[in-house]
């Protein structure tokens, strides 16, 4: 029986679909294409040689979501659809609450109506950042305090709480929340990758656009953090490792009977912004001009995962290194330039 992947045409969703299909799972994609292109779905088929039923629907339109459940015998849902730009969420909180929360509620109601109780939710390391001691350089475990600093993060934390309540109300619900750290890179085919609309918000999409001459230089926000070179340290993870994490989580869902559990998906290794810039230049032989800009509000010195729980319980571990991430990001950018 197929897995419904909401947001399956997006960056993480498309790679996750490839990993699932390669492991023999059947999938259906629902995506309103507000931040992606239908071509990504065609590329998933091209890479895997499998058909991918696609519904270009909006989760806020409950009737169309219901029609998918009516038509397809869905066994589980991987819920990635949502808006994700922190800065935009501060300027337009209602847009974020409407899309991320209402979309999730519609989806959960349809799941309940059609007896689908298995879900993997795309959460984020952002659920920890509001509680971080700014000077601390400790790895984050799933037991670390949760707090957020912006509406985007609040939608993630709220949805985790909604899912916890749902499981509490009916223990048959079987839910895994995956807290992603910082996915970068692309599938080795370069057919799919991170191709954001407009000026990128994240570091690697920005770097590749500087490398290709689309943008003039990189702004590094702050070089006076309490880190080895003063720039912020984060846990970057190869997108295919992250995608494989969903396969591991899906196997776990199939094995266990009910629960709400959160797992960090990260490498456990922190890299600074300058580490990324220097590794990108070394691996790809391209210089990245940069300037130091003021710190951004809400940024912390260091944020990286303790991935032990996922290693132990999901039998999953990130395998690719930073050079792989930089190389695959650049190959993908060249393929679309
Ligand atoms: N990329 C990251 O660094 C990161 C980190 C942590 C968590 N996440 C979360 O992972 C998920 C996927 O992120 P991504 O980087 O692939 O983003 P993305 O924007 O590439 O993918 C999200 C997809 O959801 C679709 N979508 C949005 N709203 C929709 C709606 N109402 N109905 C149907 N489709 C809708 C978009 O068209 C897009 O294809 C998001 O929930 C995001 O918050 C991402």
Short mmCIF file of C-alpha atoms and ligand atoms in Angstrom, two decimals:
data_model
loop_
_atom_site.label_atom_id
_atom_site.label_comp_id
_atom_site.label_asym_id
_atom_site.label_seq_id
_atom_site.Cartn_x
_atom_site.Cartn_y
_atom_site.Cartn_z
CA UNK A 1 0.00 0.00 0.00
CA UNK A 2 1.36 3.43 -0.91
CA UNK A 3 2.75 6.16 1.29
CA UNK A 4 1.38 9.64 0.69
CA UNK A 5 4.24 12.16 0.57
CA UNK A 6 3.00 15.73 1.04
CA UNK A 7 5.51 18.27 -0.28
CA UNK A 8 7.03 15.44 -2.30
CA UNK A 9 8.05 17.74 -5.17
CA UNK A 10 10.16 19.90 -2.82
CA UNK A 11 13.83 19.63 -1.93
CA UNK A 12 13.68 17.09 0.91
CA UNK A 13 10.50 15.43 -0.39
CA UNK A 14 11.87 14.61 -3.84
CA UNK A 15 15.02 13.00 -2.43
CA UNK A 16 12.95 11.12 0.14
CA UNK A 17 10.70 9.79 -2.65
CA UNK A 18 13.76 8.49 -4.50
CA UNK A 19 15.05 6.69 -1.39
CA UNK A 20 11.63 5.18 -0.66
CA UNK A 21 11.11 3.94 -4.22
CA UNK A 22 14.62 2.47 -4.33
CA UNK A 23 13.79 0.49 -1.19
CA UNK A 24 10.61 -0.91 -2.71
CA UNK A 25 8.02 1.40 -1.10
CA UNK A 26 5.17 2.69 -3.24
CA UNK A 27 4.48 6.41 -3.10
CA UNK A 28 1.97 9.07 -4.07
CA UNK A 29 2.96 12.75 -4.16
CA UNK A 30 0.70 15.62 -3.14
CA UNK A 31 2.18 19.09 -3.65
CA UNK A 32 0.65 22.41 -4.67
CA UNK A 33 3.97 23.42 -6.30
CA UNK A 34 4.08 26.75 -4.45
CA UNK A 35 7.83 26.23 -3.93
CA UNK A 36 8.67 23.50 -6.42
CA UNK A 37 8.15 22.34 -9.99
CA UNK A 38 6.26 19.38 -11.42
CA UNK A 39 9.47 18.47 -13.24
CA UNK A 40 10.85 17.24 -9.89
CA UNK A 41 8.17 14.52 -9.88
CA UNK A 42 9.15 13.52 -13.43
CA UNK A 43 12.79 13.38 -12.32
CA UNK A 44 11.89 11.09 -9.39
CA UNK A 45 10.39 8.71 -11.98
CA UNK A 46 13.40 9.06 -14.26
CA UNK A 47 15.88 8.27 -11.48
CA UNK A 48 13.95 5.29 -10.14
CA UNK A 49 12.21 3.99 -13.26
CA UNK A 50 8.93 3.91 -11.31
CA UNK A 51 5.61 5.67 -11.84
CA UNK A 52 4.74 8.37 -9.34
CA UNK A 53 1.05 9.30 -9.05
CA UNK A 54 0.94 13.08 -8.54
CA UNK A 55 -1.82 15.28 -7.11
CA UNK A 56 -1.17 19.03 -7.53
CA UNK A 57 -3.40 19.83 -4.56
CA UNK A 58 -3.23 22.29 -1.70
CA UNK A 59 -3.48 20.91 1.85
CA UNK A 60 -5.58 23.91 2.81
CA UNK A 61 -8.29 22.63 0.47
CA UNK A 62 -9.69 19.80 2.58
CA UNK A 63 -12.05 18.46 -0.07
CA UNK A 64 -9.25 17.85 -2.54
CA UNK A 65 -7.12 16.19 0.17
CA UNK A 66 -10.08 13.98 1.05
CA UNK A 67 -10.48 13.00 -2.61
CA UNK A 68 -6.95 11.55 -2.56
CA UNK A 69 -7.74 9.41 0.50
CA UNK A 70 -11.02 8.36 -1.15
CA UNK A 71 -9.24 7.24 -4.31
CA UNK A 72 -6.01 5.73 -2.95
CA UNK A 73 -5.51 3.03 -0.31
CA UNK A 74 -2.98 5.03 1.69
CA UNK A 75 -1.06 3.22 4.40
CA UNK A 76 1.07 6.02 5.85
CA UNK A 77 1.83 9.69 5.35
CA UNK A 78 5.14 11.52 5.25
CA UNK A 79 4.22 15.13 5.85
CA UNK A 80 6.75 17.60 4.49
CA UNK A 81 4.49 20.24 2.91
CA UNK A 82 4.79 23.67 4.47
CA UNK A 83 6.45 27.05 4.30
CA UNK A 84 9.95 27.23 5.76
CA UNK A 85 11.46 30.72 5.55
CA UNK A 86 12.16 32.04 9.04
CA UNK A 87 12.42 35.73 8.07
CA UNK A 88 9.21 35.64 6.05
CA UNK A 89 7.42 33.97 8.95
CA UNK A 90 8.36 36.91 11.20
CA UNK A 91 6.93 39.37 8.66
CA UNK A 92 3.85 37.30 7.79
CA UNK A 93 2.98 35.05 10.73
CA UNK A 94 -0.62 34.43 9.66
CA UNK A 95 0.52 33.08 6.31
CA UNK A 96 2.65 30.53 8.19
CA UNK A 97 0.01 29.55 10.73
CA UNK A 98 -2.57 29.18 7.97
CA UNK A 99 -0.46 27.06 5.67
CA UNK A 100 1.48 24.95 8.14
CA UNK A 101 -1.13 24.49 10.87
CA UNK A 102 -4.35 24.45 8.87
CA UNK A 103 -2.75 22.25 6.21
CA UNK A 104 -1.68 19.77 8.90
CA UNK A 105 -5.11 19.77 10.59
CA UNK A 106 -6.85 19.03 7.29
CA UNK A 107 -4.43 16.22 6.60
CA UNK A 108 -4.85 14.71 10.08
CA UNK A 109 -8.64 14.89 9.84
CA UNK A 110 -8.59 13.05 6.52
CA UNK A 111 -6.20 10.47 7.96
CA UNK A 112 -8.54 9.91 10.90
CA UNK A 113 -11.57 9.67 8.64
CA UNK A 114 -9.91 7.06 6.42
CA UNK A 115 -8.28 5.09 9.24
CA UNK A 116 -4.69 6.02 8.37
CA UNK A 117 -2.73 6.28 11.62
CA UNK A 118 0.92 6.18 10.56
CA UNK A 119 2.75 9.42 10.07
CA UNK A 120 6.26 10.82 9.75
CA UNK A 121 6.43 14.56 10.30
CA UNK A 122 9.15 16.96 9.09
CA UNK A 123 10.19 18.81 12.18
CA UNK A 124 13.34 20.83 12.62
CA UNK A 125 16.28 21.58 14.87
CA UNK A 126 14.65 24.99 15.17
CA UNK A 127 12.47 23.54 17.96
CA UNK A 128 15.56 23.68 20.19
CA UNK A 129 17.10 27.00 19.25
CA UNK A 130 14.98 29.24 21.51
CA UNK A 131 16.17 27.30 24.55
CA UNK A 132 19.84 27.17 23.58
CA UNK A 133 22.35 28.67 25.90
CA UNK A 134 24.06 30.85 23.27
CA UNK A 135 27.57 30.11 24.50
CA UNK A 136 27.06 26.36 24.94
CA UNK A 137 28.61 23.94 22.48
CA UNK A 138 26.81 20.79 23.64
CA UNK A 139 25.19 18.36 21.22
CA UNK A 140 21.38 18.47 21.29
CA UNK A 141 19.57 15.32 22.33
CA UNK A 142 15.84 14.74 21.88
CA UNK A 143 15.53 15.48 25.61
CA UNK A 144 17.06 18.97 25.30
CA UNK A 145 14.63 21.77 26.21
CA UNK A 146 12.28 22.92 23.46
CA UNK A 147 11.66 26.58 22.69
CA UNK A 148 11.37 28.64 19.54
CA UNK A 149 12.10 32.21 18.49
CA UNK A 150 9.95 32.77 15.40
CA UNK A 151 6.55 31.83 13.89
CA UNK A 152 8.04 29.23 11.55
CA UNK A 153 9.62 27.40 14.49
CA UNK A 154 6.40 27.81 16.46
CA UNK A 155 4.44 26.00 13.72
CA UNK A 156 6.87 23.07 14.01
CA UNK A 157 6.60 22.93 17.79
CA UNK A 158 2.80 23.36 17.71
CA UNK A 159 2.45 20.54 15.20
CA UNK A 160 4.63 18.28 17.36
CA UNK A 161 2.33 19.10 20.28
CA UNK A 162 -0.79 18.45 18.21
CA UNK A 163 0.65 15.07 17.19
CA UNK A 164 1.52 14.23 20.79
CA UNK A 165 -2.05 15.10 21.87
CA UNK A 166 -3.45 13.00 19.07
CA UNK A 167 -1.46 9.97 20.16
CA UNK A 168 -2.52 10.64 23.76
CA UNK A 169 -6.18 10.67 22.70
CA UNK A 170 -5.87 7.47 20.69
CA UNK A 171 -2.74 5.34 21.23
CA UNK A 172 -3.22 3.65 17.87
CA UNK A 173 -1.67 6.73 16.23
CA UNK A 174 1.88 5.86 15.31
CA UNK A 175 3.91 9.01 14.76
CA UNK A 176 7.57 9.84 14.27
CA UNK A 177 8.75 13.41 14.23
CA UNK A 178 12.08 13.85 12.47
CA UNK A 179 14.02 16.91 13.61
CA UNK A 180 16.20 17.77 10.65
CA UNK A 181 19.41 19.70 11.10
CA UNK A 182 20.82 21.41 7.95
CA UNK A 183 20.36 19.37 4.77
CA UNK A 184 22.56 20.32 1.80
CA UNK A 185 23.76 18.54 -1.34
CA UNK A 186 21.79 16.83 -4.07
CA UNK A 187 21.11 13.42 -5.57
CA UNK A 188 24.14 12.10 -7.46
CA UNK A 189 22.24 12.29 -10.77
CA UNK A 190 21.96 16.10 -10.37
CA UNK A 191 18.39 15.74 -11.65
CA UNK A 192 16.97 16.94 -8.33
CA UNK A 193 18.41 19.32 -5.75
CA UNK A 194 17.73 22.52 -3.84
CA UNK A 195 16.46 25.11 -6.30
CA UNK A 196 14.74 27.83 -4.24
CA UNK A 197 12.76 30.64 -5.83
CA UNK A 198 14.25 34.13 -5.43
CA UNK A 199 17.25 35.00 -3.25
CA UNK A 200 18.16 31.92 -1.19
CA UNK A 201 17.69 31.99 2.58
CA UNK A 202 20.09 29.17 3.35
CA UNK A 203 23.86 29.06 3.17
CA UNK A 204 24.56 26.41 0.52
CA UNK A 205 22.01 27.61 -2.08
CA UNK A 206 23.55 31.06 -1.63
CA UNK A 207 27.13 29.78 -2.01
CA UNK A 208 26.35 27.91 -5.23
CA UNK A 209 24.72 31.00 -6.72
CA UNK A 210 27.83 33.03 -5.85
CA UNK A 211 29.98 30.28 -7.38
CA UNK A 212 27.94 30.38 -10.60
CA UNK A 213 28.14 34.20 -10.79
CA UNK A 214 24.40 34.68 -10.21
CA UNK A 215 25.10 36.48 -6.94
CA UNK A 216 28.11 38.70 -6.39
CA UNK A 217 29.28 37.68 -2.94
CA UNK A 218 28.31 35.80 0.17
CA UNK A 219 27.31 37.66 3.34
CA UNK A 220 28.59 35.92 6.44
CA UNK A 221 26.44 37.07 9.33
CA UNK A 222 28.83 37.64 12.23
CA UNK A 223 32.43 36.55 12.81
CA UNK A 224 32.53 37.17 16.54
CA UNK A 225 30.65 34.10 17.75
CA UNK A 226 32.21 31.93 20.40
CA UNK A 227 33.44 29.33 17.86
CA UNK A 228 36.85 28.33 16.54
CA UNK A 229 36.85 30.94 13.74
CA UNK A 230 34.07 33.25 14.98
CA UNK A 231 31.46 32.16 12.42
CA UNK A 232 28.35 30.17 13.36
CA UNK A 233 28.61 26.40 13.64
CA UNK A 234 25.84 24.12 12.37
CA UNK A 235 25.26 20.44 11.67
CA UNK A 236 25.12 19.98 7.88
CA UNK A 237 23.80 16.67 6.60
CA UNK A 238 23.80 15.28 3.07
CA UNK A 239 20.28 15.31 1.64
CA UNK A 240 20.52 11.62 0.66
CA UNK A 241 21.45 10.68 4.23
CA UNK A 242 18.43 12.64 5.39
CA UNK A 243 16.27 10.92 2.76
CA UNK A 244 17.52 7.52 3.92
CA UNK A 245 16.56 8.55 7.46
CA UNK A 246 12.92 8.58 6.30
CA UNK A 247 13.21 5.03 5.00
CA UNK A 248 14.63 3.97 8.38
CA UNK A 249 11.82 5.80 10.18
CA UNK A 250 9.19 4.19 7.92
CA UNK A 251 10.58 0.72 8.74
CA UNK A 252 10.40 1.62 12.43
CA UNK A 253 6.78 2.77 12.06
CA UNK A 254 5.91 -0.52 10.40
CA UNK A 255 7.56 -2.47 13.24
CA UNK A 256 6.15 -0.71 16.30
CA UNK A 257 2.59 -0.36 17.38
CA UNK A 258 1.72 3.19 18.29
CA UNK A 259 3.61 6.01 19.88
CA UNK A 260 4.90 9.48 19.39
CA UNK A 261 8.67 9.65 19.10
CA UNK A 262 11.07 12.36 17.97
CA UNK A 263 14.47 11.70 16.39
CA UNK A 264 17.27 14.05 15.47
CA UNK A 265 18.58 13.60 11.95
CA UNK A 266 22.04 15.13 11.90
CA UNK A 267 25.64 13.98 11.66
CA UNK A 268 26.71 15.00 15.15
CA UNK A 269 29.46 17.11 13.61
CA UNK A 270 29.45 20.91 13.66
CA UNK A 271 31.01 22.94 10.83
CA UNK A 272 31.46 26.70 10.74
CA UNK A 273 30.38 28.90 7.84
CA UNK A 274 34.06 29.33 6.94
CA UNK A 275 34.55 25.53 6.99
CA UNK A 276 31.79 25.27 4.40
CA UNK A 277 33.15 28.09 2.23
CA UNK A 278 36.71 26.70 2.35
CA UNK A 279 35.68 23.09 1.72
CA UNK A 280 33.45 24.17 -1.17
CA UNK A 281 36.35 26.11 -2.74
CA UNK A 282 38.83 23.27 -2.25
CA UNK A 283 36.58 20.47 -3.53
CA UNK A 284 35.18 22.36 -6.51
CA UNK A 285 38.10 24.66 -7.35
CA UNK A 286 35.88 27.78 -7.22
CA UNK A 287 36.56 30.84 -5.06
CA UNK A 288 33.66 32.23 -3.03
CA UNK A 289 34.04 35.98 -2.42
CA UNK A 290 32.47 36.97 0.91
CA UNK A 291 32.00 39.90 3.27
CA UNK A 292 31.33 39.87 6.98
CA UNK A 293 27.89 41.31 7.72
CA UNK A 294 26.26 42.05 11.10
CA UNK A 295 24.87 39.12 13.11
CA UNK A 296 21.26 38.15 12.44
CA UNK A 297 18.86 38.35 15.33
CA UNK A 298 18.15 34.98 16.90
CA UNK A 299 21.26 33.23 15.55
CA UNK A 300 23.21 31.14 18.05
CA UNK A 301 26.91 30.27 18.19
CA UNK A 302 26.62 26.55 17.79
CA UNK A 303 23.84 24.07 17.01
CA UNK A 304 24.48 20.42 16.28
CA UNK A 305 22.77 17.10 16.89
CA UNK A 306 23.43 14.16 19.08
CA UNK A 307 22.26 11.52 16.56
CA UNK A 308 22.66 8.59 19.00
CA UNK A 309 18.94 7.86 19.42
CA UNK A 310 18.38 7.58 15.64
CA UNK A 311 21.47 5.39 15.32
CA UNK A 312 20.27 3.07 18.07
CA UNK A 313 16.53 2.92 17.39
CA UNK A 314 16.31 3.54 13.65
CA UNK A 315 19.54 1.79 12.78
CA UNK A 316 20.45 4.81 10.69
CA UNK A 317 23.61 6.87 10.49
CA UNK A 318 24.71 9.68 8.15
CA UNK A 319 27.40 8.26 5.85
CA UNK A 320 28.42 11.12 3.54
CA UNK A 321 31.01 13.78 4.39
CA UNK A 322 31.23 17.52 3.88
CA UNK A 323 33.23 17.17 0.65
CA UNK A 324 30.41 15.01 -0.79
CA UNK A 325 27.86 17.64 0.23
CA UNK A 326 29.84 20.48 -1.39
CA UNK A 327 30.56 18.54 -4.57
CA UNK A 328 26.95 17.37 -5.09
CA UNK A 329 25.55 20.86 -4.39
CA UNK A 330 27.85 22.33 -7.04
CA UNK A 331 27.12 19.61 -9.63
CA UNK A 332 23.41 20.25 -9.23
CA UNK A 333 23.79 24.03 -9.53
CA UNK A 334 25.82 23.57 -12.72
CA UNK A 335 23.16 21.28 -14.14
CA UNK A 336 20.48 23.98 -13.76
CA UNK A 337 22.59 27.04 -14.64
N1 LIG B 1 15.35 22.52 4.18
C1 LIG B 1 15.65 22.62 5.47
O1 LIG B 1 16.75 23.09 5.82
C2 LIG B 1 14.68 22.13 6.52
C3 LIG B 1 15.13 22.00 7.84
C4 LIG B 1 14.23 21.57 8.82
C5 LIG B 1 12.92 21.28 8.48
N2 LIG B 1 12.50 21.42 7.20
C6 LIG B 1 11.10 21.11 6.86
O2 LIG B 1 11.07 20.08 5.90
C7 LIG B 1 9.94 20.24 5.03
C8 LIG B 1 10.41 20.22 3.59
O3 LIG B 1 11.38 21.24 3.42
P1 LIG B 1 12.09 21.53 2.03
O4 LIG B 1 13.40 22.13 2.31
O5 LIG B 1 11.99 20.34 1.16
O6 LIG B 1 11.12 22.68 1.49
P2 LIG B 1 10.47 22.86 0.05
O7 LIG B 1 9.85 24.21 0.04
O8 LIG B 1 11.46 22.55 -1.01
O9 LIG B 1 9.34 21.73 0.06
C9 LIG B 1 8.07 21.93 0.65
C10 LIG B 1 7.05 21.54 -0.41
O10 LIG B 1 5.74 21.69 0.15
C11 LIG B 1 4.90 22.26 -0.84
N3 LIG B 1 3.80 22.93 -0.12
C12 LIG B 1 3.88 23.99 0.72
N4 LIG B 1 2.67 24.30 1.18
C13 LIG B 1 1.79 23.42 0.65
C14 LIG B 1 0.38 23.20 0.75
N5 LIG B 1 -0.39 24.00 1.49
N6 LIG B 1 -0.17 22.18 0.07
C15 LIG B 1 0.59 21.36 -0.71
N7 LIG B 1 1.91 21.53 -0.85
C16 LIG B 1 2.52 22.54 -0.19
C17 LIG B 1 5.80 23.18 -1.65
O11 LIG B 1 5.33 23.41 -2.96
C18 LIG B 1 7.12 22.41 -1.65
O12 LIG B 1 7.24 21.59 -2.79
C19 LIG B 1 9.28 21.56 5.44
O13 LIG B 1 8.19 21.25 6.28
C20 LIG B 1 10.37 22.27 6.22
O14 LIG B 1 9.84 23.13 7.19
C21 LIG B 1 13.35 21.85 6.20
#
